[in-house]
Amino acid sequence: MAASCSRILELAKTQCRIFSLNFNPQRLRLGNKILRQRLRGPALAAWYPRKTVSFRDLQDTYRPLGLTVFDEYEDDREEAIQIAKLRGKGRPKKKRTAAESRSAKKKK
């Protein structure tokens, strides 16, 4: 004696409820395989080293106290940018739209 189709579906539904599985009789692609996987965020975050205190953080900390800190690396970088600009190798100017150019002419 063969079991009826509705009886088999009801048995599958009960089995899924007992074992905490998804009941999907139409066999649709629901993405449960991806959702069951472990989260990758903590593992990826642990791969990169923790951010340490930078020179800029120290500058920002001591600026309200009136103390100035000289950053030689930043000064060298700004000097290199100025030299590149003088040679014509600097960053290009931003493109201006027609509306901006009209408003700039009116201000003059």
PDB file of C-alpha atoms in Angstrom:
ATOM      1  CA  MET A   1       0.000   0.000   0.000  1.00  0.00           C
ATOM      2  CA  ALA A   2       1.515   3.282  -1.117  1.00  0.00           C
ATOM      3  CA  ALA A   3       1.270   6.396   1.046  1.00  0.00           C
ATOM      4  CA  SER A   4      -0.592   9.351  -0.379  1.00  0.00           C
ATOM      5  CA  CYS A   5       1.289  12.411  -1.598  1.00  0.00           C
ATOM      6  CA  SER A   6      -0.249  14.699   1.027  1.00  0.00           C
ATOM      7  CA  ARG A   7       0.773  12.270   3.786  1.00  0.00           C
ATOM      8  CA  ILE A   8       4.386  12.256   2.544  1.00  0.00           C
ATOM      9  CA  LEU A   9       4.431  16.061   2.414  1.00  0.00           C
ATOM     10  CA  GLU A  10       3.076  16.264   5.951  1.00  0.00           C
ATOM     11  CA  LEU A  11       5.741  13.808   7.121  1.00  0.00           C
ATOM     12  CA  ALA A  12       8.470  15.889   5.443  1.00  0.00           C
ATOM     13  CA  LYS A  13       7.077  19.054   7.053  1.00  0.00           C
ATOM     14  CA  THR A  14       7.134  17.455  10.509  1.00  0.00           C
ATOM     15  CA  GLN A  15      10.656  16.148   9.916  1.00  0.00           C
ATOM     16  CA  CYS A  16      11.856  19.640   8.940  1.00  0.00           C
ATOM     17  CA  ARG A  17      10.257  21.163  12.025  1.00  0.00           C
ATOM     18  CA  ILE A  18      11.881  18.562  14.328  1.00  0.00           C
ATOM     19  CA  PHE A  19      15.393  18.914  12.851  1.00  0.00           C
ATOM     20  CA  SER A  20      15.192  22.711  12.315  1.00  0.00           C
ATOM     21  CA  LEU A  21      15.377  22.473   8.532  1.00  0.00           C
ATOM     22  CA  ASN A  22      13.582  24.559   5.928  1.00  0.00           C
ATOM     23  CA  PHE A  23      10.554  22.975   4.344  1.00  0.00           C
ATOM     24  CA  ASN A  24      10.770  23.691   0.628  1.00  0.00           C
ATOM     25  CA  PRO A  25       8.531  21.320  -1.365  1.00  0.00           C
ATOM     26  CA  GLN A  26       8.817  23.388  -4.576  1.00  0.00           C
ATOM     27  CA  ARG A  27      12.629  23.167  -4.354  1.00  0.00           C
ATOM     28  CA  LEU A  28      13.116  26.884  -4.870  1.00  0.00           C
ATOM     29  CA  ARG A  29      16.566  28.429  -4.585  1.00  0.00           C
ATOM     30  CA  LEU A  30      16.341  30.254  -1.271  1.00  0.00           C
ATOM     31  CA  GLY A  31      20.019  30.845  -0.478  1.00  0.00           C
ATOM     32  CA  ASN A  32      19.913  28.856   2.759  1.00  0.00           C
ATOM     33  CA  LYS A  33      23.270  27.283   1.977  1.00  0.00           C
ATOM     34  CA  ILE A  34      24.867  30.732   2.127  1.00  0.00           C
ATOM     35  CA  LEU A  35      22.934  31.779   5.225  1.00  0.00           C
ATOM     36  CA  ARG A  36      24.027  28.667   7.148  1.00  0.00           C
ATOM     37  CA  GLN A  37      27.730  29.400   6.609  1.00  0.00           C
ATOM     38  CA  ARG A  38      29.786  31.003   9.360  1.00  0.00           C
ATOM     39  CA  LEU A  39      30.176  34.772   9.196  1.00  0.00           C
ATOM     40  CA  ARG A  40      33.416  35.878   7.574  1.00  0.00           C
ATOM     41  CA  GLY A  41      33.564  39.384   9.047  1.00  0.00           C
ATOM     42  CA  PRO A  42      35.409  38.594  12.294  1.00  0.00           C
ATOM     43  CA  ALA A  43      37.965  36.418  10.492  1.00  0.00           C
ATOM     44  CA  LEU A  44      38.627  39.107   7.877  1.00  0.00           C
ATOM     45  CA  ALA A  45      38.901  41.826  10.528  1.00  0.00           C
ATOM     46  CA  ALA A  46      41.382  39.734  12.516  1.00  0.00           C
ATOM     47  CA  TRP A  47      43.606  39.361   9.450  1.00  0.00           C
ATOM     48  CA  TYR A  48      44.547  43.059   9.311  1.00  0.00           C
ATOM     49  CA  PRO A  49      46.671  44.609  12.048  1.00  0.00           C
ATOM     50  CA  ARG A  50      44.985  46.895  14.546  1.00  0.00           C
ATOM     51  CA  LYS A  51      45.236  50.619  13.853  1.00  0.00           C
ATOM     52  CA  THR A  52      47.913  52.234  15.969  1.00  0.00           C
ATOM     53  CA  VAL A  53      48.174  55.868  16.964  1.00  0.00           C
ATOM     54  CA  SER A  54      49.350  58.039  14.082  1.00  0.00           C
ATOM     55  CA  PHE A  55      51.200  61.323  14.147  1.00  0.00           C
ATOM     56  CA  ARG A  56      48.057  63.152  13.080  1.00  0.00           C
ATOM     57  CA  ASP A  57      46.216  61.740  16.134  1.00  0.00           C
ATOM     58  CA  LEU A  58      48.906  63.227  18.374  1.00  0.00           C
ATOM     59  CA  GLN A  59      48.625  66.572  16.600  1.00  0.00           C
ATOM     60  CA  ASP A  60      44.855  66.620  17.062  1.00  0.00           C
ATOM     61  CA  THR A  61      45.247  65.724  20.740  1.00  0.00           C
ATOM     62  CA  TYR A  62      47.723  68.504  21.555  1.00  0.00           C
ATOM     63  CA  ARG A  63      46.278  71.243  19.310  1.00  0.00           C
ATOM     64  CA  PRO A  64      43.595  72.370  21.861  1.00  0.00           C
ATOM     65  CA  LEU A  65      46.362  72.786  24.445  1.00  0.00           C
ATOM     66  CA  GLY A  66      48.138  75.287  22.198  1.00  0.00           C
ATOM     67  CA  LEU A  67      51.057  72.974  21.476  1.00  0.00           C
ATOM     68  CA  THR A  68      52.240  72.692  17.911  1.00  0.00           C
ATOM     69  CA  VAL A  69      53.908  69.578  16.615  1.00  0.00           C
ATOM     70  CA  PHE A  70      56.073  69.593  13.492  1.00  0.00           C
ATOM     71  CA  ASP A  71      55.478  66.699  11.104  1.00  0.00           C
ATOM     72  CA  GLU A  72      58.519  66.457   8.882  1.00  0.00           C
ATOM     73  CA  TYR A  73      56.973  63.811   6.635  1.00  0.00           C
ATOM     74  CA  GLU A  74      53.888  65.967   5.954  1.00  0.00           C
ATOM     75  CA  ASP A  75      56.066  69.017   5.316  1.00  0.00           C
ATOM     76  CA  ASP A  76      58.163  67.065   2.792  1.00  0.00           C
ATOM     77  CA  ARG A  77      55.000  65.840   1.079  1.00  0.00           C
ATOM     78  CA  GLU A  78      53.576  69.352   0.731  1.00  0.00           C
ATOM     79  CA  GLU A  79      56.917  70.628  -0.598  1.00  0.00           C
ATOM     80  CA  ALA A  80      57.007  67.844  -3.217  1.00  0.00           C
ATOM     81  CA  ILE A  81      53.467  68.785  -4.300  1.00  0.00           C
ATOM     82  CA  GLN A  82      54.469  72.439  -4.711  1.00  0.00           C
ATOM     83  CA  ILE A  83      57.532  71.456  -6.780  1.00  0.00           C
ATOM     84  CA  ALA A  84      55.376  69.227  -8.991  1.00  0.00           C
ATOM     85  CA  LYS A  85      52.895  72.087  -9.510  1.00  0.00           C
ATOM     86  CA  LEU A  86      55.676  74.425 -10.565  1.00  0.00           C
ATOM     87  CA  ARG A  87      56.803  71.885 -13.160  1.00  0.00           C
ATOM     88  CA  GLY A  88      53.225  71.499 -14.418  1.00  0.00           C
ATOM     89  CA  LYS A  89      52.833  67.982 -13.025  1.00  0.00           C
ATOM     90  CA  GLY A  90      50.283  68.806 -10.334  1.00  0.00           C
ATOM     91  CA  ARG A  91      46.712  67.665  -9.965  1.00  0.00           C
ATOM     92  CA  PRO A  92      44.445  68.976 -12.751  1.00  0.00           C
ATOM     93  CA  LYS A  93      41.796  71.536 -11.890  1.00  0.00           C
ATOM     94  CA  LYS A  94      38.256  70.344 -11.368  1.00  0.00           C
ATOM     95  CA  LYS A  95      36.028  70.489 -14.395  1.00  0.00           C
ATOM     96  CA  ARG A  96      33.522  73.302 -14.098  1.00  0.00           C
ATOM     97  CA  THR A  97      29.965  72.965 -15.329  1.00  0.00           C
ATOM     98  CA  ALA A  98      28.210  75.651 -17.347  1.00  0.00           C
ATOM     99  CA  ALA A  99      26.084  76.700 -14.356  1.00  0.00           C
ATOM    100  CA  GLU A 100      29.164  77.181 -12.162  1.00  0.00           C
ATOM    101  CA  SER A 101      30.986  79.226 -14.776  1.00  0.00           C
ATOM    102  CA  ARG A 102      27.940  81.531 -15.207  1.00  0.00           C
ATOM    103  CA  SER A 103      27.657  82.101 -11.466  1.00  0.00           C
ATOM    104  CA  ALA A 104      31.402  82.813 -11.227  1.00  0.00           C
ATOM    105  CA  LYS A 105      31.141  85.439 -13.995  1.00  0.00           C
ATOM    106  CA  LYS A 106      28.214  87.158 -12.234  1.00  0.00           C
ATOM    107  CA  LYS A 107      30.194  87.423  -8.988  1.00  0.00           C
ATOM    108  CA  LYS A 108      33.036  89.306 -10.744  1.00  0.00           C
TER     109      LYS A 108
END
